[in-house]
XYZ file of N, CA and C in Angstrom:
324
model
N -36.015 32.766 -9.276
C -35.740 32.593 -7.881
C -34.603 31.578 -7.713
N -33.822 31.761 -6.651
C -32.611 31.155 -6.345
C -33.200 29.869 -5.695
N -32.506 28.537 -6.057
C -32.842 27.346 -5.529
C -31.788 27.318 -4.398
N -32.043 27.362 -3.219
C -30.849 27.772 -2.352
C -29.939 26.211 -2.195
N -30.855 25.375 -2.299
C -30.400 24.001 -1.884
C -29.700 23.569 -2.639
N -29.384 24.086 -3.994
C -28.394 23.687 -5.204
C -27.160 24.317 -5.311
N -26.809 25.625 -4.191
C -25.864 26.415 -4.204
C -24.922 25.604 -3.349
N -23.747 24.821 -3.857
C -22.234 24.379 -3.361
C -21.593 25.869 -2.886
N -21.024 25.738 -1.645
C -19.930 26.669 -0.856
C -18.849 26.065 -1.353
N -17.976 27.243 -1.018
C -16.087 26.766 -1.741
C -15.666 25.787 -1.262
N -16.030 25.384 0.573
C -15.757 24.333 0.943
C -15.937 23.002 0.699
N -17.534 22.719 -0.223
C -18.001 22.119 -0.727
C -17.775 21.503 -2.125
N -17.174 22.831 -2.687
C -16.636 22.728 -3.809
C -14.868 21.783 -3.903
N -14.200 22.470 -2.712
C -13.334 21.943 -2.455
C -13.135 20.198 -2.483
N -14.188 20.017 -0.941
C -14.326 18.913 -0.629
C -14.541 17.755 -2.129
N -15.624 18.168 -3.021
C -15.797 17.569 -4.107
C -14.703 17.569 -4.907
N -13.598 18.255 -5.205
C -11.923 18.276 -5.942
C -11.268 17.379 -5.015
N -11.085 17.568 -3.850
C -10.188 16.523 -3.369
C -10.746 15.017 -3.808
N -12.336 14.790 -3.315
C -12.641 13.521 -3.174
C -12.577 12.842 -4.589
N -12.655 13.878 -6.312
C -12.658 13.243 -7.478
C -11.101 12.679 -7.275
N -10.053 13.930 -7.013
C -8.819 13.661 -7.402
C -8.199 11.809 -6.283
N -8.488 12.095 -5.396
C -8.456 10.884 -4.951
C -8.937 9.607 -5.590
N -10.113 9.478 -5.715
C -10.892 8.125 -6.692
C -10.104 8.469 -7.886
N -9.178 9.711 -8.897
C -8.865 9.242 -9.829
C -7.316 8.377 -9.551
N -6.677 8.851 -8.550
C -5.424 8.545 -8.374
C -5.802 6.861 -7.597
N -6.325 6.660 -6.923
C -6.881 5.510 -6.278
C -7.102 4.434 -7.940
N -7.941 5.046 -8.563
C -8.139 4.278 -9.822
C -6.849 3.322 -10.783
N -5.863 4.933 -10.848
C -4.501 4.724 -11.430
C -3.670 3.398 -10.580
N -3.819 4.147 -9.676
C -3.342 2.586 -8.945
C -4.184 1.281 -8.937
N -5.250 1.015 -8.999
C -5.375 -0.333 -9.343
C -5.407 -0.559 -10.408
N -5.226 0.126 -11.730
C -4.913 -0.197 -13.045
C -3.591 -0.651 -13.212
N -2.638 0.176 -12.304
C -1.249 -0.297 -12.386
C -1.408 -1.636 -12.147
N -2.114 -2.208 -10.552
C -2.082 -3.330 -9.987
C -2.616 -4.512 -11.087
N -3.586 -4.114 -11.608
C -3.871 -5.124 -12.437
C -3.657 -5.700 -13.843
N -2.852 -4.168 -14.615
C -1.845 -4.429 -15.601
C -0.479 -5.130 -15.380
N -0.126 -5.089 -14.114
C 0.797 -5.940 -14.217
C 0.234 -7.346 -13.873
N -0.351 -7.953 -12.904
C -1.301 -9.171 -12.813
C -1.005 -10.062 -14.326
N -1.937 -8.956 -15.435
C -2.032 -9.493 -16.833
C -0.656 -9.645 -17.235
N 0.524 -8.980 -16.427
C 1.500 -9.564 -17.407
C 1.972 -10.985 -17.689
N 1.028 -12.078 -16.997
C 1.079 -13.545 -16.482
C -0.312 -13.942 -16.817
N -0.811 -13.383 -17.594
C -2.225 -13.822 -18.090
C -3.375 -13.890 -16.575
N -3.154 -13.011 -15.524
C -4.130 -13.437 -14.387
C -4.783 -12.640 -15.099
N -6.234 -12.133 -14.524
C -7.436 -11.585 -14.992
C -6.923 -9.674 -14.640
N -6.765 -10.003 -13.553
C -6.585 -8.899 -12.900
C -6.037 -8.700 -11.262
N -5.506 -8.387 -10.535
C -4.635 -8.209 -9.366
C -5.680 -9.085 -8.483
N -6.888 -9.037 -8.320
C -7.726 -9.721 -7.399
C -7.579 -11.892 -8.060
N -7.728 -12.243 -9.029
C -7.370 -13.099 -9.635
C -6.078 -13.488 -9.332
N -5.004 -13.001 -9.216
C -3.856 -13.314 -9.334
C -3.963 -13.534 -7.204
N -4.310 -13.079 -6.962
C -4.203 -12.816 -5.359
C -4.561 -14.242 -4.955
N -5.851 -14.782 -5.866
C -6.293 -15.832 -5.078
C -5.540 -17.563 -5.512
N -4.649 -17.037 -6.034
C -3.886 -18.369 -6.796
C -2.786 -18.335 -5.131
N -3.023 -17.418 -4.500
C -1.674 -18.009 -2.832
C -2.287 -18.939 -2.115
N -3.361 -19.807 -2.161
C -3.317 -20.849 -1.971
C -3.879 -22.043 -2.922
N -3.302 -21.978 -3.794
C -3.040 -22.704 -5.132
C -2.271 -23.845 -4.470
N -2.779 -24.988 -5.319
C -1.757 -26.270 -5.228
C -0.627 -26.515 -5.852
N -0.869 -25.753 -7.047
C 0.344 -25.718 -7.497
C 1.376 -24.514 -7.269
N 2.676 -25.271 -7.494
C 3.504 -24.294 -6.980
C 3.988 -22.696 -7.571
N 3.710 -22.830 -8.859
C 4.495 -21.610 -9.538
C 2.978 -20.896 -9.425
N 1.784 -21.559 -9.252
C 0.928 -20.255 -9.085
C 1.002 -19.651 -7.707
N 1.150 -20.741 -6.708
C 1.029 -20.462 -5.559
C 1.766 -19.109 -5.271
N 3.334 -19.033 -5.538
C 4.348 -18.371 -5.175
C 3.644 -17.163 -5.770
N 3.411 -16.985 -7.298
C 2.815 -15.770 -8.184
C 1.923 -15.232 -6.883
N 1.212 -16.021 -6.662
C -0.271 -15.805 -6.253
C -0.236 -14.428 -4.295
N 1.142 -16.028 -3.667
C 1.393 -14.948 -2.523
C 2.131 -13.955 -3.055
N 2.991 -13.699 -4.091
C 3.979 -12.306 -4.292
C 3.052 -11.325 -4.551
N 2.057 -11.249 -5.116
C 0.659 -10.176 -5.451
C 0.050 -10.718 -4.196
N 0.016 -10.906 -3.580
C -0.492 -10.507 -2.099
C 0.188 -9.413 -1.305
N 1.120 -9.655 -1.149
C 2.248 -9.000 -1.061
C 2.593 -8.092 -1.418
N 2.803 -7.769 -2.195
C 3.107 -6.692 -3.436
C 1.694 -5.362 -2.963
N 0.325 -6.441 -3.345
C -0.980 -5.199 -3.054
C -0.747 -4.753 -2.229
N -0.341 -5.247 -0.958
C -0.907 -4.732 0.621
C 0.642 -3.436 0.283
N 1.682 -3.813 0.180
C 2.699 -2.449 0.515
C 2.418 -1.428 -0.811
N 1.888 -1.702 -1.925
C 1.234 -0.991 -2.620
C 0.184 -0.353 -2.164
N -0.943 -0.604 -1.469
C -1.695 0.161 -1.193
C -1.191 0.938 0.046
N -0.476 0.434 0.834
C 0.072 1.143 2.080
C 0.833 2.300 1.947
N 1.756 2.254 0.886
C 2.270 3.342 -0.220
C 1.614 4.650 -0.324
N 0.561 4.177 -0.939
C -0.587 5.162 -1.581
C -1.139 5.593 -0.387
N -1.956 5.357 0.488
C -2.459 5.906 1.596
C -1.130 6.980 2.287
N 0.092 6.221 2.498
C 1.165 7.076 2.904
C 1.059 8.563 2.612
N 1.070 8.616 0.884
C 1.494 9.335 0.018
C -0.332 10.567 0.104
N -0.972 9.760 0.157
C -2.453 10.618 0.432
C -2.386 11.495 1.208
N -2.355 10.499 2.253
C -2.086 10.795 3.903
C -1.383 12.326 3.791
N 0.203 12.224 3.586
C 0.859 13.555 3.560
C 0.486 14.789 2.594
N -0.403 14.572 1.295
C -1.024 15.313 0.923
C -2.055 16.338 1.392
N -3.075 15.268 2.556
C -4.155 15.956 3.385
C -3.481 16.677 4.028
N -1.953 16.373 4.630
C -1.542 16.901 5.745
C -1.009 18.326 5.471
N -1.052 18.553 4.350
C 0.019 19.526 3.287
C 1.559 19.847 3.428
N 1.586 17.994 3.645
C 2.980 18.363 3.484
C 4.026 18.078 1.884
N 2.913 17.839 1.574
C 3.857 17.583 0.034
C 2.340 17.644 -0.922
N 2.731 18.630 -2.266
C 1.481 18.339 -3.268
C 1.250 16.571 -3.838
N -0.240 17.252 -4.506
C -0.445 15.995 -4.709
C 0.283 15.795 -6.435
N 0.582 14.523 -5.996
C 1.051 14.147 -7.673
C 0.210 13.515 -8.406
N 1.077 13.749 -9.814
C 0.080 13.257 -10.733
C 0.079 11.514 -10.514
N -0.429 11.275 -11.531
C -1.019 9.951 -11.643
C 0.247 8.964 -12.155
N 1.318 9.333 -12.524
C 2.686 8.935 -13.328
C 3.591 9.276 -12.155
N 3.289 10.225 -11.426
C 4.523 10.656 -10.100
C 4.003 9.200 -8.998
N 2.542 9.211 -8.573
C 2.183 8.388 -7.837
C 2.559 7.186 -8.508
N 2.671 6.509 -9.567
C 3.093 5.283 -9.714
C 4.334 4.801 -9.339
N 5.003 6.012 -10.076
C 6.870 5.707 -9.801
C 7.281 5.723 -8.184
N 5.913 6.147 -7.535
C 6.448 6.098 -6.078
C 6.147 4.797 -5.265
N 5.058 3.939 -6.054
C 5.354 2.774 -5.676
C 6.290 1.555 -5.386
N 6.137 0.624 -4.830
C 7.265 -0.471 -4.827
C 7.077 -1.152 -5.851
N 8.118 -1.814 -6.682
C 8.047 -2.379 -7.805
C 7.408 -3.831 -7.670
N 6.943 -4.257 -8.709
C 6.898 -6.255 -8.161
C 7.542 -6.866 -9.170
N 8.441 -7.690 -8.344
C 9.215 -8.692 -8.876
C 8.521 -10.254 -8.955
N 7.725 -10.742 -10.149
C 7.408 -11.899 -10.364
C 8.255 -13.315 -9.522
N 8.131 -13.653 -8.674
C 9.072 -15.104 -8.521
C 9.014 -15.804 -9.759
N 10.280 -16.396 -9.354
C 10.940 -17.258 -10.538
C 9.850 -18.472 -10.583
């Protein structure tokens, strides 16, 4: 006998492809965010964030530029989502979505 309650519709099926491919591309991007972080020994992008109000100065500056940096990084990505749902452009891979980010430039 058919368990009816276990049968996914295409829409359903759908819905479940978009929502993995999102959390994986969502993922890619905070790996980006936080591989670069480590390129300064922070822990990870959230670590590095909280050194902008640091007393000292060269963390401080680090600390607001990854503030900075996250928020138009993530604003990026939602952009780039955004026009995907809309179908106006496919979705990219995980290497297209990076290069479409804004770069971060460490302060001196």
């Amino acid at each position: 006998m058919i368990d009816w309650t276990q049968v996914k519709t295409a829409e359903m099926k759908a819905q479940e492809a978009k929502e993995a491919t999102l959390a994986r591309l969502t993922a890619a991007v905070q790996r980006h965010l936080d591989e670069t972080a480590k390129e300064r020994n922070y822990d990870n992008m959230m670590s590095l964030c909280t050194y902008a109000t640091s007393m000292n100065l060269k963390f401080m500056a680090e600390g607001q530029a990854g503030v900075e940096w996250r928020d138009n990084v993530w604003a990026t990505c939602y952009q780039i989502m955004d026009a995907v749902e809309a179908g106006e452009r496919p979705i990219p891979t995980e290497e297209e979505l990076i290069a479409e980010l804004p770069v971060f430039e460490w302060p001196i």
